[in-house]
JSON list of C-alpha atoms in Angstrom, two decimals:
[
{"chain": "A", "resi": 18, "resn": "MET", "atom": "CA", "xyz": [144.37, 11.73, -245.31]},
{"chain": "A", "resi": 19, "resn": "ALA", "atom": "CA", "xyz": [144.83, 12.81, -241.26]},
{"chain": "A", "resi": 20, "resn": "SER", "atom": "CA", "xyz": [145.03, 10.69, -238.99]},
{"chain": "A", "resi": 21, "resn": "PRO", "atom": "CA", "xyz": [142.46, 10.21, -236.26]},
{"chain": "A", "resi": 22, "resn": "PHE", "atom": "CA", "xyz": [145.58, 11.73, -233.81]},
{"chain": "A", "resi": 23, "resn": "ARG", "atom": "CA", "xyz": [146.64, 15.07, -235.93]},
{"chain": "A", "resi": 24, "resn": "ILE", "atom": "CA", "xyz": [143.60, 15.75, -236.13]},
{"chain": "A", "resi": 25, "resn": "LEU", "atom": "CA", "xyz": [142.87, 16.24, -232.56]},
{"chain": "A", "resi": 26, "resn": "SER", "atom": "CA", "xyz": [146.07, 17.29, -231.88]},
{"chain": "A", "resi": 27, "resn": "PHE", "atom": "CA", "xyz": [145.46, 20.71, -233.90]},
{"chain": "A", "resi": 28, "resn": "LEU", "atom": "CA", "xyz": [141.95, 21.47, -232.96]},
{"chain": "A", "resi": 29, "resn": "MET", "atom": "CA", "xyz": [143.51, 20.98, -229.22]},
{"chain": "A", "resi": 30, "resn": "TYR", "atom": "CA", "xyz": [146.27, 23.04, -230.70]},
{"chain": "A", "resi": 31, "resn": "VAL", "atom": "CA", "xyz": [143.54, 25.55, -232.44]},
{"chain": "A", "resi": 32, "resn": "PHE", "atom": "CA", "xyz": [141.61, 25.90, -228.89]},
{"chain": "A", "resi": 33, "resn": "ILE", "atom": "CA", "xyz": [144.90, 26.41, -226.15]},
{"chain": "A", "resi": 34, "resn": "VAL", "atom": "CA", "xyz": [146.04, 29.63, -229.10]},
{"chain": "A", "resi": 35, "resn": "GLY", "atom": "CA", "xyz": [142.60, 30.60, -229.71]},
{"chain": "A", "resi": 36, "resn": "ASN", "atom": "CA", "xyz": [142.44, 30.70, -225.43]},
{"chain": "A", "resi": 37, "resn": "LEU", "atom": "CA", "xyz": [145.94, 32.32, -225.40]},
{"chain": "A", "resi": 38, "resn": "LEU", "atom": "CA", "xyz": [144.79, 35.75, -227.91]},
{"chain": "A", "resi": 39, "resn": "THR", "atom": "CA", "xyz": [140.95, 36.15, -225.90]},
{"chain": "A", "resi": 40, "resn": "GLY", "atom": "CA", "xyz": [143.48, 36.96, -222.99]},
{"chain": "A", "resi": 41, "resn": "CYS", "atom": "CA", "xyz": [142.87, 40.50, -221.35]},
{"chain": "A", "resi": 42, "resn": "VAL", "atom": "CA", "xyz": [144.74, 43.44, -220.00]},
{"chain": "A", "resi": 43, "resn": "SER", "atom": "CA", "xyz": [143.12, 45.90, -217.40]},
{"chain": "A", "resi": 44, "resn": "TYR", "atom": "CA", "xyz": [144.59, 49.29, -215.73]},
{"chain": "A", "resi": 45, "resn": "ARG", "atom": "CA", "xyz": [142.99, 50.31, -212.77]},
{"chain": "A", "resi": 46, "resn": "LEU", "atom": "CA", "xyz": [143.39, 53.09, -210.96]},
{"chain": "A", "resi": 47, "resn": "ILE", "atom": "CA", "xyz": [141.15, 53.77, -207.32]},
{"chain": "A", "resi": 48, "resn": "ARG", "atom": "CA", "xyz": [141.86, 57.55, -205.86]},
{"chain": "A", "resi": 49, "resn": "GLY", "atom": "CA", "xyz": [140.57, 57.81, -202.22]},
{"chain": "A", "resi": 50, "resn": "THR", "atom": "CA", "xyz": [139.65, 61.18, -199.96]},
{"chain": "A", "resi": 51, "resn": "GLU", "atom": "CA", "xyz": [139.03, 59.74, -195.60]},
{"chain": "A", "resi": 52, "resn": "GLY", "atom": "CA", "xyz": [138.44, 62.95, -193.70]},
{"chain": "A", "resi": 53, "resn": "ARG", "atom": "CA", "xyz": [138.00, 66.73, -194.71]},
{"chain": "A", "resi": 54, "resn": "PRO", "atom": "CA", "xyz": [141.12, 69.27, -195.21]},
{"chain": "A", "resi": 55, "resn": "ILE", "atom": "CA", "xyz": [142.92, 69.75, -192.47]},
{"chain": "A", "resi": 56, "resn": "PRO", "atom": "CA", "xyz": [141.87, 73.30, -191.59]},
{"chain": "A", "resi": 57, "resn": "PRO", "atom": "CA", "xyz": [144.51, 76.02, -191.37]},
{"chain": "A", "resi": 58, "resn": "VAL", "atom": "CA", "xyz": [145.92, 77.08, -188.41]},
{"chain": "A", "resi": 59, "resn": "SER", "atom": "CA", "xyz": [145.81, 80.98, -187.89]},
{"chain": "A", "resi": 60, "resn": "GLU", "atom": "CA", "xyz": [148.03, 83.16, -185.97]},
{"chain": "A", "resi": 61, "resn": "GLU", "atom": "CA", "xyz": [144.81, 83.05, -183.82]},
{"chain": "A", "resi": 62, "resn": "CYS", "atom": "CA", "xyz": [146.31, 79.28, -182.09]},
{"chain": "A", "resi": 63, "resn": "GLN", "atom": "CA", "xyz": [149.76, 80.80, -179.77]},
{"chain": "A", "resi": 64, "resn": "VAL", "atom": "CA", "xyz": [151.33, 78.28, -177.43]},
{"chain": "A", "resi": 65, "resn": "GLY", "atom": "CA", "xyz": [150.34, 80.05, -174.11]},
{"chain": "A", "resi": 66, "resn": "LYS", "atom": "CA", "xyz": [147.90, 82.14, -174.85]},
{"chain": "A", "resi": 67, "resn": "THR", "atom": "CA", "xyz": [144.82, 80.51, -177.10]},
{"chain": "A", "resi": 68, "resn": "THR", "atom": "CA", "xyz": [141.55, 78.50, -174.88]},
{"chain": "A", "resi": 69, "resn": "LEU", "atom": "CA", "xyz": [140.17, 75.54, -175.62]},
{"chain": "A", "resi": 70, "resn": "GLN", "atom": "CA", "xyz": [137.14, 77.30, -176.75]},
{"chain": "A", "resi": 71, "resn": "GLU", "atom": "CA", "xyz": [138.99, 79.69, -178.50]},
{"chain": "A", "resi": 72, "resn": "THR", "atom": "CA", "xyz": [140.25, 76.74, -181.51]},
{"chain": "A", "resi": 73, "resn": "LEU", "atom": "CA", "xyz": [137.19, 75.35, -181.52]},
{"chain": "A", "resi": 74, "resn": "GLU", "atom": "CA", "xyz": [135.44, 78.16, -182.45]},
{"chain": "A", "resi": 75, "resn": "THR", "atom": "CA", "xyz": [138.05, 78.80, -184.73]},
{"chain": "A", "resi": 76, "resn": "LEU", "atom": "CA", "xyz": [138.47, 75.48, -186.27]},
{"chain": "A", "resi": 77, "resn": "GLY", "atom": "CA", "xyz": [135.92, 73.86, -185.21]},
{"chain": "A", "resi": 78, "resn": "ALA", "atom": "CA", "xyz": [135.25, 71.04, -184.07]},
{"chain": "A", "resi": 79, "resn": "PRO", "atom": "CA", "xyz": [137.86, 67.97, -184.31]},
{"chain": "A", "resi": 80, "resn": "ASP", "atom": "CA", "xyz": [138.28, 64.75, -186.05]},
{"chain": "A", "resi": 81, "resn": "GLN", "atom": "CA", "xyz": [139.19, 63.08, -182.75]},
{"chain": "A", "resi": 82, "resn": "VAL", "atom": "CA", "xyz": [139.64, 63.63, -179.25]},
{"chain": "A", "resi": 83, "resn": "ALA", "atom": "CA", "xyz": [141.96, 61.96, -177.08]},
{"chain": "A", "resi": 84, "resn": "GLU", "atom": "CA", "xyz": [144.46, 62.00, -174.14]},
{"chain": "A", "resi": 85, "resn": "LEU", "atom": "CA", "xyz": [148.26, 61.99, -174.58]},
{"chain": "A", "resi": 86, "resn": "GLU", "atom": "CA", "xyz": [150.30, 62.04, -171.16]},
{"chain": "A", "resi": 87, "resn": "GLY", "atom": "CA", "xyz": [147.54, 64.03, -169.11]},
{"chain": "A", "resi": 88, "resn": "LYS", "atom": "CA", "xyz": [147.00, 66.89, -171.92]},
{"chain": "A", "resi": 89, "resn": "ASP", "atom": "CA", "xyz": [143.53, 67.18, -173.97]},
{"chain": "A", "resi": 90, "resn": "VAL", "atom": "CA", "xyz": [144.40, 66.37, -177.73]},
{"chain": "A", "resi": 91, "resn": "LEU", "atom": "CA", "xyz": [142.73, 67.54, -180.69]},
{"chain": "A", "resi": 92, "resn": "ILE", "atom": "CA", "xyz": [142.69, 65.55, -183.67]},
{"chain": "A", "resi": 93, "resn": "TYR", "atom": "CA", "xyz": [141.92, 66.75, -187.23]},
{"chain": "A", "resi": 94, "resn": "ARG", "atom": "CA", "xyz": [142.69, 64.29, -190.02]},
{"chain": "A", "resi": 95, "resn": "ARG", "atom": "CA", "xyz": [142.97, 63.77, -192.78]},
{"chain": "A", "resi": 96, "resn": "SER", "atom": "CA", "xyz": [143.95, 60.43, -195.59]},
{"chain": "A", "resi": 97, "resn": "LEU", "atom": "CA", "xyz": [144.95, 59.98, -199.35]},
{"chain": "A", "resi": 98, "resn": "LEU", "atom": "CA", "xyz": [144.60, 56.68, -200.90]},
{"chain": "A", "resi": 99, "resn": "ALA", "atom": "CA", "xyz": [146.06, 56.64, -205.37]},
{"chain": "A", "resi": 100, "resn": "GLN", "atom": "CA", "xyz": [146.92, 53.11, -206.01]},
{"chain": "A", "resi": 101, "resn": "SER", "atom": "CA", "xyz": [146.75, 51.23, -209.71]},
{"chain": "A", "resi": 102, "resn": "GLY", "atom": "CA", "xyz": [146.92, 47.98, -211.32]},
{"chain": "A", "resi": 103, "resn": "LEU", "atom": "CA", "xyz": [147.70, 46.36, -213.91]},
{"chain": "A", "resi": 104, "resn": "SER", "atom": "CA", "xyz": [146.30, 43.07, -214.71]},
{"chain": "A", "resi": 105, "resn": "PHE", "atom": "CA", "xyz": [147.13, 40.18, -217.49]},
{"chain": "A", "resi": 106, "resn": "GLY", "atom": "CA", "xyz": [144.79, 37.52, -217.45]},
{"chain": "A", "resi": 107, "resn": "ILE", "atom": "CA", "xyz": [144.59, 34.61, -219.61]},
{"chain": "A", "resi": 108, "resn": "PRO", "atom": "CA", "xyz": [140.99, 32.34, -219.38]},
{"chain": "A", "resi": 109, "resn": "LEU", "atom": "CA", "xyz": [141.71, 28.81, -219.13]},
{"chain": "A", "resi": 110, "resn": "ALA", "atom": "CA", "xyz": [139.37, 27.83, -217.06]},
{"chain": "A", "resi": 111, "resn": "ASP", "atom": "CA", "xyz": [138.21, 25.86, -220.13]},
{"chain": "A", "resi": 112, "resn": "ILE", "atom": "CA", "xyz": [140.79, 23.62, -219.99]},
{"chain": "A", "resi": 113, "resn": "TRP", "atom": "CA", "xyz": [142.51, 24.01, -215.62]},
{"chain": "A", "resi": 114, "resn": "ILE", "atom": "CA", "xyz": [140.29, 24.54, -213.16]},
{"chain": "A", "resi": 115, "resn": "SER", "atom": "CA", "xyz": [141.33, 28.29, -213.22]},
{"chain": "A", "resi": 116, "resn": "SER", "atom": "CA", "xyz": [142.84, 31.25, -215.39]},
{"chain": "A", "resi": 117, "resn": "PHE", "atom": "CA", "xyz": [146.33, 32.92, -215.44]},
{"chain": "A", "resi": 118, "resn": "ASP", "atom": "CA", "xyz": [146.90, 35.38, -214.18]},
{"chain": "A", "resi": 119, "resn": "ILE", "atom": "CA", "xyz": [149.30, 38.53, -213.62]},
{"chain": "A", "resi": 120, "resn": "SER", "atom": "CA", "xyz": [149.39, 41.41, -211.61]},
{"chain": "A", "resi": 121, "resn": "ALA", "atom": "CA", "xyz": [150.66, 44.74, -210.13]},
{"chain": "A", "resi": 122, "resn": "TYR", "atom": "CA", "xyz": [149.46, 47.14, -207.91]},
{"chain": "A", "resi": 123, "resn": "GLY", "atom": "CA", "xyz": [150.92, 50.12, -206.57]},
{"chain": "A", "resi": 124, "resn": "ARG", "atom": "CA", "xyz": [149.75, 51.75, -203.36]},
{"chain": "A", "resi": 125, "resn": "LEU", "atom": "CA", "xyz": [149.89, 55.23, -201.72]},
{"chain": "A", "resi": 126, "resn": "VAL", "atom": "CA", "xyz": [149.19, 56.46, -198.87]},
{"chain": "A", "resi": 127, "resn": "ARG", "atom": "CA", "xyz": [149.46, 60.19, -197.89]},
{"chain": "A", "resi": 128, "resn": "TYR", "atom": "CA", "xyz": [148.48, 61.54, -194.52]},
{"chain": "A", "resi": 129, "resn": "ASP", "atom": "CA", "xyz": [147.46, 64.75, -193.10]},
{"chain": "A", "resi": 130, "resn": "LEU", "atom": "CA", "xyz": [147.44, 65.96, -189.52]},
{"chain": "A", "resi": 131, "resn": "LEU", "atom": "CA", "xyz": [146.77, 68.56, -187.11]},
{"chain": "A", "resi": 132, "resn": "LEU", "atom": "CA", "xyz": [147.07, 68.32, -183.30]},
{"chain": "A", "resi": 133, "resn": "LEU", "atom": "CA", "xyz": [146.68, 70.09, -180.29]},
{"chain": "A", "resi": 134, "resn": "PHE", "atom": "CA", "xyz": [147.57, 69.39, -177.07]},
{"chain": "A", "resi": 135, "resn": "PHE", "atom": "CA", "xyz": [145.99, 71.44, -174.47]},
{"chain": "A", "resi": 136, "resn": "THR", "atom": "CA", "xyz": [146.93, 71.75, -170.57]},
{"chain": "A", "resi": 137, "resn": "PRO", "atom": "CA", "xyz": [143.68, 70.96, -168.11]},
{"chain": "A", "resi": 138, "resn": "ASP", "atom": "CA", "xyz": [143.28, 75.02, -167.78]},
{"chain": "A", "resi": 139, "resn": "GLY", "atom": "CA", "xyz": [142.24, 74.89, -170.88]},
{"chain": "A", "resi": 140, "resn": "ILE", "atom": "CA", "xyz": [145.61, 76.62, -172.53]},
{"chain": "A", "resi": 141, "resn": "LEU", "atom": "CA", "xyz": [147.41, 75.48, -175.69]},
{"chain": "A", "resi": 142, "resn": "SER", "atom": "CA", "xyz": [150.73, 73.78, -174.98]},
{"chain": "A", "resi": 143, "resn": "GLU", "atom": "CA", "xyz": [151.76, 72.37, -177.85]},
{"chain": "A", "resi": 144, "resn": "LEU", "atom": "CA", "xyz": [150.52, 71.77, -181.72]},
{"chain": "A", "resi": 145, "resn": "VAL", "atom": "CA", "xyz": [151.61, 69.72, -184.39]},
{"chain": "A", "resi": 146, "resn": "ILE", "atom": "CA", "xyz": [150.88, 69.96, -188.07]},
{"chain": "A", "resi": 147, "resn": "GLU", "atom": "CA", "xyz": [152.24, 67.41, -190.47]},
{"chain": "A", "resi": 148, "resn": "LYS", "atom": "CA", "xyz": [151.10, 67.48, -194.25]},
{"chain": "A", "resi": 149, "resn": "GLY", "atom": "CA", "xyz": [151.91, 65.32, -196.74]},
{"chain": "A", "resi": 150, "resn": "SER", "atom": "CA", "xyz": [153.30, 62.58, -194.56]},
{"chain": "A", "resi": 151, "resn": "GLN", "atom": "CA", "xyz": [154.04, 59.25, -195.34]},
{"chain": "A", "resi": 152, "resn": "HIS", "atom": "CA", "xyz": [153.28, 57.37, -191.62]},
{"chain": "A", "resi": 153, "resn": "PRO", "atom": "CA", "xyz": [150.36, 57.02, -190.00]},
{"chain": "A", "resi": 154, "resn": "TYR", "atom": "CA", "xyz": [148.81, 59.19, -187.30]},
{"chain": "A", "resi": 155, "resn": "LEU", "atom": "CA", "xyz": [150.15, 57.32, -183.96]},
{"chain": "A", "resi": 156, "resn": "LYS", "atom": "CA", "xyz": [153.43, 56.97, -185.50]},
{"chain": "A", "resi": 157, "resn": "THR", "atom": "CA", "xyz": [153.21, 61.71, -185.87]},
{"chain": "A", "resi": 158, "resn": "ILE", "atom": "CA", "xyz": [152.24, 61.41, -182.57]},
{"chain": "A", "resi": 159, "resn": "LEU", "atom": "CA", "xyz": [155.21, 59.70, -181.57]},
{"chain": "A", "resi": 160, "resn": "SER", "atom": "CA", "xyz": [158.00, 61.27, -183.59]},
{"chain": "A", "resi": 161, "resn": "ASP", "atom": "CA", "xyz": [160.14, 63.48, -182.46]},
{"chain": "A", "resi": 162, "resn": "LYS", "atom": "CA", "xyz": [158.70, 66.73, -185.06]},
{"chain": "A", "resi": 163, "resn": "LYS", "atom": "CA", "xyz": [157.32, 68.96, -184.11]},
{"chain": "A", "resi": 164, "resn": "GLY", "atom": "CA", "xyz": [155.80, 72.33, -185.38]},
{"chain": "A", "resi": 165, "resn": "ASP", "atom": "CA", "xyz": [154.92, 75.24, -183.82]}
]
Protein backbone atom coordinates (compact mmCIF):
# COMPACT_ATOMS: atom_id res chain seq x y z
CA MET A 1 0.00 0.00 0.00
CA ALA A 2 1.27 3.47 -0.91
CA SER A 3 1.99 5.89 1.86
CA PRO A 4 -0.04 9.12 2.13
CA PHE A 5 3.17 11.09 1.45
CA ARG A 6 3.69 9.28 -1.88
CA ILE A 7 0.08 9.87 -2.92
CA LEU A 8 0.31 13.55 -1.98
CA SER A 9 3.65 13.87 -3.83
CA PHE A 10 2.17 12.22 -6.92
CA LEU A 11 -0.88 14.53 -6.86
CA MET A 12 1.36 17.61 -6.49
CA TYR A 13 3.53 16.34 -9.37
CA VAL A 14 0.47 15.86 -11.60
CA PHE A 15 -0.85 19.29 -10.63
CA ILE A 16 2.46 21.08 -11.36
CA VAL A 17 3.08 19.25 -14.65
CA GLY A 18 -0.53 19.88 -15.68
CA ASN A 19 -0.08 23.61 -15.09
CA LEU A 20 3.21 23.65 -16.98
CA LEU A 21 1.70 21.88 -19.96
CA THR A 22 -1.29 24.22 -20.15
CA GLY A 23 0.87 27.31 -20.70
CA CYS A 24 0.18 29.46 -23.70
CA VAL A 25 2.21 30.97 -26.50
CA SER A 26 1.00 34.13 -28.20
CA TYR A 27 2.25 36.40 -30.97
CA ARG A 28 1.08 40.00 -31.18
CA LEU A 29 1.44 42.30 -34.18
CA ILE A 30 0.42 45.96 -33.96
CA ARG A 31 0.58 48.43 -36.83
CA GLY A 32 -0.47 52.02 -36.62
CA THR A 33 -0.28 55.27 -38.52
CA GLU A 34 -0.52 58.73 -37.07
CA GLY A 35 -1.09 61.59 -39.47
CA ARG A 36 -1.86 61.71 -43.16
CA PRO A 37 0.53 60.94 -46.02
CA ILE A 38 3.07 63.65 -46.76
CA PRO A 39 1.89 65.64 -49.77
CA PRO A 40 4.19 65.46 -52.79
CA VAL A 41 6.27 68.59 -53.33
CA SER A 42 5.77 69.58 -56.93
CA GLU A 43 7.99 71.74 -59.07
CA GLU A 44 5.77 74.68 -58.12
CA CYS A 45 7.48 74.83 -54.69
CA GLN A 46 10.72 76.62 -55.55
CA VAL A 47 13.00 78.17 -52.97
CA GLY A 48 13.07 81.95 -53.33
CA LYS A 49 9.95 82.10 -55.53
CA THR A 50 6.99 80.29 -53.98
CA THR A 51 4.81 82.22 -51.55
CA LEU A 52 3.16 81.00 -48.37
CA GLN A 53 -0.29 81.46 -49.91
CA GLU A 54 0.61 79.37 -53.00
CA THR A 55 2.01 76.61 -50.80
CA LEU A 56 -1.12 76.44 -48.65
CA GLU A 57 -3.31 76.31 -51.75
CA THR A 58 -1.18 73.50 -53.25
CA LEU A 59 -0.43 71.33 -50.21
CA GLY A 60 -3.31 72.17 -47.88
CA ALA A 61 -3.21 72.80 -44.16
CA PRO A 62 -0.06 71.64 -42.34
CA ASP A 63 -0.07 69.42 -39.27
CA GLN A 64 1.74 72.06 -37.28
CA VAL A 65 2.93 75.65 -37.68
CA ALA A 66 5.97 76.86 -35.75
CA GLU A 67 8.46 79.70 -35.63
CA LEU A 68 12.16 78.89 -35.82
CA GLU A 69 14.92 81.50 -36.00
CA GLY A 70 12.50 84.22 -37.13
CA LYS A 71 11.00 82.10 -39.92
CA ASP A 72 7.55 80.58 -40.15
CA VAL A 73 7.71 76.79 -40.52
CA LEU A 74 4.95 74.61 -41.95
CA ILE A 75 5.32 71.04 -40.71
CA TYR A 76 3.72 68.08 -42.48
CA ARG A 77 4.42 64.77 -40.71
CA ARG A 78 3.32 61.17 -40.43
CA SER A 79 4.46 58.44 -38.03
CA LEU A 80 4.35 54.75 -38.90
CA LEU A 81 4.52 52.20 -36.06
CA ALA A 82 5.07 48.46 -36.32
CA GLN A 83 5.34 46.47 -33.10
CA SER A 84 5.51 42.72 -32.67
CA GLY A 85 5.84 40.52 -29.64
CA LEU A 86 6.20 36.88 -28.69
CA SER A 87 5.03 35.75 -25.28
CA PHE A 88 5.14 32.42 -23.47
CA GLY A 89 3.27 32.11 -20.20
CA ILE A 90 2.77 29.40 -17.63
CA PRO A 91 -0.24 29.99 -15.39
CA LEU A 92 1.01 29.22 -11.88
CA ALA A 93 -1.37 31.56 -10.07
CA ASP A 94 -2.95 28.59 -8.30
CA ILE A 95 0.39 27.78 -6.65
CA TRP A 96 2.05 31.20 -6.42
CA ILE A 97 0.62 34.70 -6.42
CA SER A 98 1.84 35.45 -9.95
CA SER A 99 2.37 33.47 -13.12
CA PHE A 100 5.56 32.83 -15.04
CA ASP A 101 5.90 34.80 -18.29
CA ILE A 102 8.68 35.25 -20.86
CA SER A 103 8.13 38.01 -23.42
CA ALA A 104 10.09 39.61 -26.21
CA TYR A 105 8.92 42.72 -28.03
CA GLY A 106 10.28 44.62 -31.00
CA ARG A 107 9.23 48.09 -32.10
CA LEU A 108 9.90 50.02 -35.27
CA VAL A 109 8.85 53.62 -35.78
CA ARG A 110 9.40 55.53 -39.02
CA TYR A 111 8.74 59.20 -39.60
CA ASP A 112 7.87 60.99 -42.84
CA LEU A 113 8.44 64.72 -42.65
CA LEU A 114 8.17 67.82 -44.81
CA LEU A 115 9.30 71.20 -43.42
CA LEU A 116 8.82 74.42 -45.34
CA PHE A 117 10.57 77.55 -44.03
CA PHE A 118 9.18 80.96 -44.99
CA THR A 119 10.71 84.39 -44.51
CA PRO A 120 8.69 87.10 -42.72
CA ASP A 121 7.75 88.30 -46.23
CA GLY A 122 6.09 84.92 -46.94
CA ILE A 123 8.66 83.59 -49.46
CA LEU A 124 9.87 79.96 -49.30
CA SER A 125 13.48 80.08 -48.11
CA GLU A 126 14.23 76.43 -47.38
CA LEU A 127 12.62 73.00 -47.42
CA VAL A 128 13.45 69.70 -45.71
CA ILE A 129 12.08 66.33 -46.81
CA GLU A 130 12.68 63.15 -44.80
CA LYS A 131 11.01 59.85 -45.73
CA GLY A 132 11.36 56.78 -43.55
CA SER A 133 13.55 58.49 -40.96
CA GLN A 134 14.18 56.73 -37.67
CA HIS A 135 14.33 60.05 -35.83
CA PRO A 136 11.38 62.13 -34.70
CA TYR A 137 10.82 65.42 -36.45
CA LEU A 138 12.50 67.60 -33.83
CA LYS A 139 15.78 65.73 -34.29
CA THR A 140 15.37 66.10 -38.05
CA ILE A 141 14.87 69.85 -37.76
CA LEU A 142 18.11 70.18 -35.83
CA SER A 143 20.15 67.92 -38.13
CA ASP A 144 22.39 69.21 -40.90
CA LYS A 145 20.60 67.16 -43.61
CA LYS A 146 18.54 69.45 -45.80
CA GLY A 147 16.86 68.61 -49.12
CA ASP A 148 16.17 70.95 -52.04
